[in-house]
Amino acid sequence: MKKLLTGFVAISVLVAGCQKKSSENLELEIKKGYLVYKNNCSMCHWETVTPEQIRNIRKMVKEGKRPPFSAPPMSEVSARVKKFYPTEEKFVAFVKDYITNPSKEKGVCLPMAYKIFGVMPPVGRNMSEDSKEAVAKWLYYRFNMSWEEFMKKYPH
Ligand code: HEC
């Protein structure tokens, strides 16, 4: 019995240790993902916007002017993609594939996004698997608003 107990404790410690390790790994990966975003995506996608900025930008678009960025902000992209690919696994797979082989047919953005900005270029083709995985995870975990919440806060 004592032996069994010792074994059980040893296994529990091991399991707890692994869980801690994997959450640390995820944190590191998300940090790396943010750098990948800065270097490869931020020139088109702002990280996030204020409701006021969205209002101004909507006005500019209505007046036929170009918005101050060339893609939807990442806070919006994250909420939108989660609506269609809610689990981390499906979300990450979609993002990795989309940035490598984007197309209007595959995309889940609002039709307005393609009209204003056109289809995204395949920037993922020059990126490593690791970088794509990291940026997709960052995009998944960085924002936590649902699409419905996003549209309520930022109507457009
Ligand atoms: C040259 C500008 C540009 C760069 C750089 C860029 N994107 Fe985009 N991205 C766009 C545009 C434009 C759209 C909206 C049209 C579309 O979805 O294709 C978009 C849409 C997206 C979408 C939504 C896909 C959909 O339609 O459902 C994701 C996800 C995305 N980008 C991720 C990224 C990531 C991650 C990076 C960096 C690794 C990145 N983008 C770099 C222009 C860019």
Tab-separated table of C-alpha atoms and ligand atoms in Angstrom:
chain	number	residue	atom	x	y	z
A	1	MET	CA	0.000	0.000	0.000
A	2	LYS	CA	2.793	2.355	0.974
A	3	LYS	CA	4.614	1.529	-2.233
A	4	LEU	CA	1.454	2.129	-4.225
A	5	LEU	CA	0.982	5.475	-2.541
A	6	THR	CA	4.557	6.525	-3.212
A	7	GLY	CA	4.082	5.547	-6.839
A	8	PHE	CA	0.895	7.557	-7.031
A	9	VAL	CA	2.529	10.626	-5.534
A	10	ALA	CA	5.467	10.305	-7.913
A	11	ILE	CA	3.121	10.117	-10.911
A	12	SER	CA	1.062	13.081	-9.699
A	13	VAL	CA	4.202	15.182	-9.314
A	14	LEU	CA	5.293	14.175	-12.792
A	15	VAL	CA	1.918	15.011	-14.326
A	16	ALA	CA	1.766	18.378	-12.531
A	17	GLY	CA	5.322	19.067	-13.694
A	18	CYS	CA	4.391	18.369	-17.320
A	19	GLN	CA	1.326	20.562	-17.164
A	20	LYS	CA	3.386	23.414	-15.808
A	21	LYS	CA	5.953	22.872	-18.508
A	22	SER	CA	3.399	22.856	-21.312
A	23	SER	CA	1.749	26.056	-20.095
A	24	GLU	CA	5.190	27.682	-19.917
A	25	ASN	CA	5.853	26.501	-23.460
A	26	LEU	CA	2.577	27.988	-24.621
A	27	GLU	CA	3.467	31.302	-23.008
A	28	LEU	CA	6.840	31.299	-24.762
A	29	GLU	CA	5.213	30.406	-28.060
A	30	ILE	CA	2.715	33.257	-27.715
A	31	LYS	CA	5.574	35.678	-26.985
A	32	LYS	CA	7.362	34.442	-30.078
A	33	GLY	CA	4.099	34.776	-32.023
A	34	TYR	CA	3.882	38.436	-31.082
A	35	LEU	CA	7.352	39.058	-32.556
A	36	VAL	CA	6.334	37.190	-35.711
A	37	TYR	CA	3.249	39.434	-35.890
A	38	LYS	CA	5.389	42.576	-35.450
A	39	ASN	CA	7.781	41.524	-38.213
A	40	ASN	CA	5.401	39.961	-40.738
A	41	CYS	CA	1.861	41.194	-40.214
A	42	SER	CA	1.818	44.571	-38.428
A	43	MET	CA	2.588	46.558	-41.597
A	44	CYS	CA	-0.931	45.685	-42.791
A	45	HIS	CA	-2.878	44.557	-39.710
A	46	TRP	CA	-3.075	46.932	-36.731
A	47	GLU	CA	-3.143	44.958	-33.511
A	48	THR	CA	-6.388	46.485	-32.340
A	49	VAL	CA	-8.571	49.602	-32.694
A	50	THR	CA	-10.734	51.805	-30.493
A	51	PRO	CA	-14.477	52.143	-31.256
A	52	GLU	CA	-13.721	55.798	-32.072
A	53	GLN	CA	-11.074	54.814	-34.642
A	54	ILE	CA	-13.523	52.369	-36.227
A	55	ARG	CA	-16.127	55.140	-36.509
A	56	ASN	CA	-13.646	57.473	-38.219
A	57	ILE	CA	-12.421	54.758	-40.533
A	58	ARG	CA	-15.982	53.822	-41.503
A	59	LYS	CA	-16.563	57.466	-42.388
A	60	MET	CA	-13.398	57.583	-44.520
A	61	VAL	CA	-14.427	54.430	-46.390
A	62	LYS	CA	-17.909	55.868	-47.049
A	63	GLU	CA	-16.266	58.982	-48.500
A	64	GLY	CA	-14.221	56.768	-50.804
A	65	LYS	CA	-10.926	57.389	-48.953
A	66	ARG	CA	-8.469	54.631	-48.115
A	67	PRO	CA	-8.323	53.586	-44.454
A	68	PRO	CA	-5.015	54.151	-42.575
A	69	PHE	CA	-4.133	50.424	-42.755
A	70	SER	CA	-4.369	47.822	-45.496
A	71	ALA	CA	-6.105	44.964	-43.666
A	72	PRO	CA	-8.657	44.461	-40.893
A	73	PRO	CA	-7.203	44.838	-37.351
A	74	MET	CA	-6.090	41.599	-35.676
A	75	SER	CA	-8.646	41.944	-32.856
A	76	GLU	CA	-11.351	41.735	-35.516
A	77	VAL	CA	-9.658	38.943	-37.495
A	78	SER	CA	-9.289	36.851	-34.312
A	79	ALA	CA	-12.958	37.242	-33.337
A	80	ARG	CA	-14.153	36.599	-36.884
A	81	VAL	CA	-12.077	33.466	-37.492
A	82	LYS	CA	-13.106	32.058	-34.063
A	83	LYS	CA	-16.753	32.322	-35.118
A	84	PHE	CA	-16.054	29.739	-37.840
A	85	TYR	CA	-13.126	27.841	-36.277
A	86	PRO	CA	-13.752	27.982	-32.530
A	87	THR	CA	-11.243	25.427	-31.193
A	88	GLU	CA	-7.540	26.208	-30.927
A	89	GLU	CA	-6.701	23.262	-33.175
A	90	LYS	CA	-9.043	24.267	-36.033
A	91	PHE	CA	-8.212	27.967	-35.665
A	92	VAL	CA	-4.454	27.397	-35.851
A	93	ALA	CA	-4.815	25.041	-38.840
A	94	PHE	CA	-6.999	27.584	-40.680
A	95	VAL	CA	-4.653	30.528	-40.047
A	96	LYS	CA	-1.519	28.587	-41.041
A	97	ASP	CA	-3.158	27.501	-44.275
A	98	TYR	CA	-4.759	30.879	-45.034
A	99	ILE	CA	-1.576	32.909	-44.740
A	100	THR	CA	0.173	30.411	-47.032
A	101	ASN	CA	-2.618	29.954	-49.607
A	102	PRO	CA	-5.150	32.753	-49.195
A	103	SER	CA	-8.255	33.005	-51.367
A	104	LYS	CA	-11.595	34.737	-51.275
A	105	GLU	CA	-13.371	31.352	-51.344
A	106	LYS	CA	-11.587	30.140	-48.222
A	107	GLY	CA	-11.700	33.414	-46.340
A	108	VAL	CA	-14.286	34.105	-43.658
A	109	CYS	CA	-13.883	37.912	-43.409
A	110	LEU	CA	-16.826	40.209	-44.061
A	111	PRO	CA	-17.307	40.726	-47.839
A	112	MET	CA	-16.516	44.392	-47.186
A	113	ALA	CA	-12.923	43.462	-46.239
A	114	TYR	CA	-12.205	42.000	-49.709
A	115	LYS	CA	-13.842	44.994	-51.361
A	116	ILE	CA	-11.768	47.530	-49.457
A	117	PHE	CA	-8.444	45.676	-49.206
A	118	GLY	CA	-8.481	42.819	-51.725
A	119	VAL	CA	-7.201	39.311	-50.853
A	120	MET	CA	-4.190	38.999	-48.565
A	121	PRO	CA	-0.856	38.080	-50.199
A	122	PRO	CA	0.625	34.630	-49.295
A	123	VAL	CA	3.116	35.994	-46.727
A	124	GLY	CA	3.338	32.586	-45.031
A	125	ARG	CA	5.218	31.119	-47.988
A	126	ASN	CA	8.446	32.712	-46.725
A	127	MET	CA	7.864	31.732	-43.117
A	128	SER	CA	8.942	28.633	-41.136
A	129	GLU	CA	6.356	26.151	-39.788
A	130	ASP	CA	7.311	27.235	-36.254
A	131	SER	CA	6.727	30.915	-36.971
A	132	LYS	CA	3.350	30.203	-38.571
A	133	GLU	CA	2.303	28.046	-35.612
A	134	ALA	CA	3.449	30.714	-33.123
A	135	VAL	CA	1.687	33.620	-34.839
A	136	ALA	CA	-1.525	31.595	-35.188
A	137	LYS	CA	-1.462	30.760	-31.460
A	138	TRP	CA	-0.755	34.387	-30.575
A	139	LEU	CA	-3.755	35.432	-32.687
A	140	TYR	CA	-5.940	32.851	-30.918
A	141	TYR	CA	-4.951	33.703	-27.332
A	142	ARG	CA	-4.234	37.452	-27.578
A	143	PHE	CA	-7.919	38.412	-27.958
A	144	ASN	CA	-10.927	37.035	-26.158
A	145	MET	CA	-13.958	38.827	-27.569
A	146	SER	CA	-16.568	36.808	-29.434
A	147	TRP	CA	-17.634	38.072	-32.859
A	148	GLU	CA	-21.009	39.148	-31.440
A	149	GLU	CA	-19.305	41.123	-28.651
A	150	PHE	CA	-16.892	42.656	-31.139
A	151	MET	CA	-19.668	43.875	-33.436
A	152	LYS	CA	-21.617	45.274	-30.493
A	153	LYS	CA	-18.619	47.274	-29.321
A	154	TYR	CA	-17.443	48.206	-32.826
A	155	PRO	CA	-20.544	48.354	-35.049
A	156	HIS	CA	-19.731	48.541	-38.764
B	1	HEC	C1	0.250	43.003	-47.343
B	1	HEC	C2	-0.725	43.108	-46.303
B	1	HEC	C3	-0.922	41.933	-45.348
B	1	HEC	C4	0.033	41.299	-44.576
B	1	HEC	C5	1.529	41.574	-44.518
B	1	HEC	C6	-0.682	40.319	-43.797
B	1	HEC	N1	-2.017	40.336	-44.107
B	1	HEC	FE1	-3.477	39.163	-43.265
B	1	HEC	N2	-4.869	40.054	-44.437
B	1	HEC	C7	-4.634	41.063	-45.342
B	1	HEC	C8	-5.884	41.444	-45.970
B	1	HEC	C9	-6.048	42.508	-47.025
B	1	HEC	C10	-6.899	40.643	-45.396
B	1	HEC	C11	-8.415	40.684	-45.708
B	1	HEC	C12	-8.747	39.929	-46.948
B	1	HEC	C13	-8.509	38.455	-46.799
B	1	HEC	O1	-9.042	37.848	-45.847
B	1	HEC	O2	-7.773	37.899	-47.619
B	1	HEC	C14	-6.233	39.757	-44.450
B	1	HEC	C15	-6.868	38.783	-43.716
B	1	HEC	C16	-6.249	37.946	-42.796
B	1	HEC	C17	-6.922	36.881	-42.078
B	1	HEC	C18	-8.401	36.530	-42.187
B	1	HEC	C19	-8.595	35.468	-43.221
B	1	HEC	C20	-10.011	35.325	-43.706
B	1	HEC	O3	-10.344	35.913	-44.741
B	1	HEC	O4	-10.789	34.603	-43.129
B	1	HEC	C21	-5.977	36.291	-41.286
B	1	HEC	C22	-6.181	35.123	-40.345
B	1	HEC	C23	-4.732	36.997	-41.503
B	1	HEC	N3	-4.930	37.991	-42.435
B	1	HEC	C24	-3.555	36.706	-40.856
B	1	HEC	C25	-2.343	37.328	-41.129
B	1	HEC	C26	-1.112	37.002	-40.445
B	1	HEC	C27	-0.983	36.001	-39.314
B	1	HEC	C28	-0.127	37.769	-41.014
B	1	HEC	C29	1.335	37.774	-40.705
B	1	HEC	C30	2.004	36.501	-40.705
B	1	HEC	C31	-0.757	38.586	-42.041
B	1	HEC	N4	-2.102	38.288	-42.079
B	1	HEC	C32	-0.068	39.487	-42.868
B	1	HEC	C33	-3.418	41.654	-45.617
B	1	HEC	C34	-2.198	41.309	-45.056
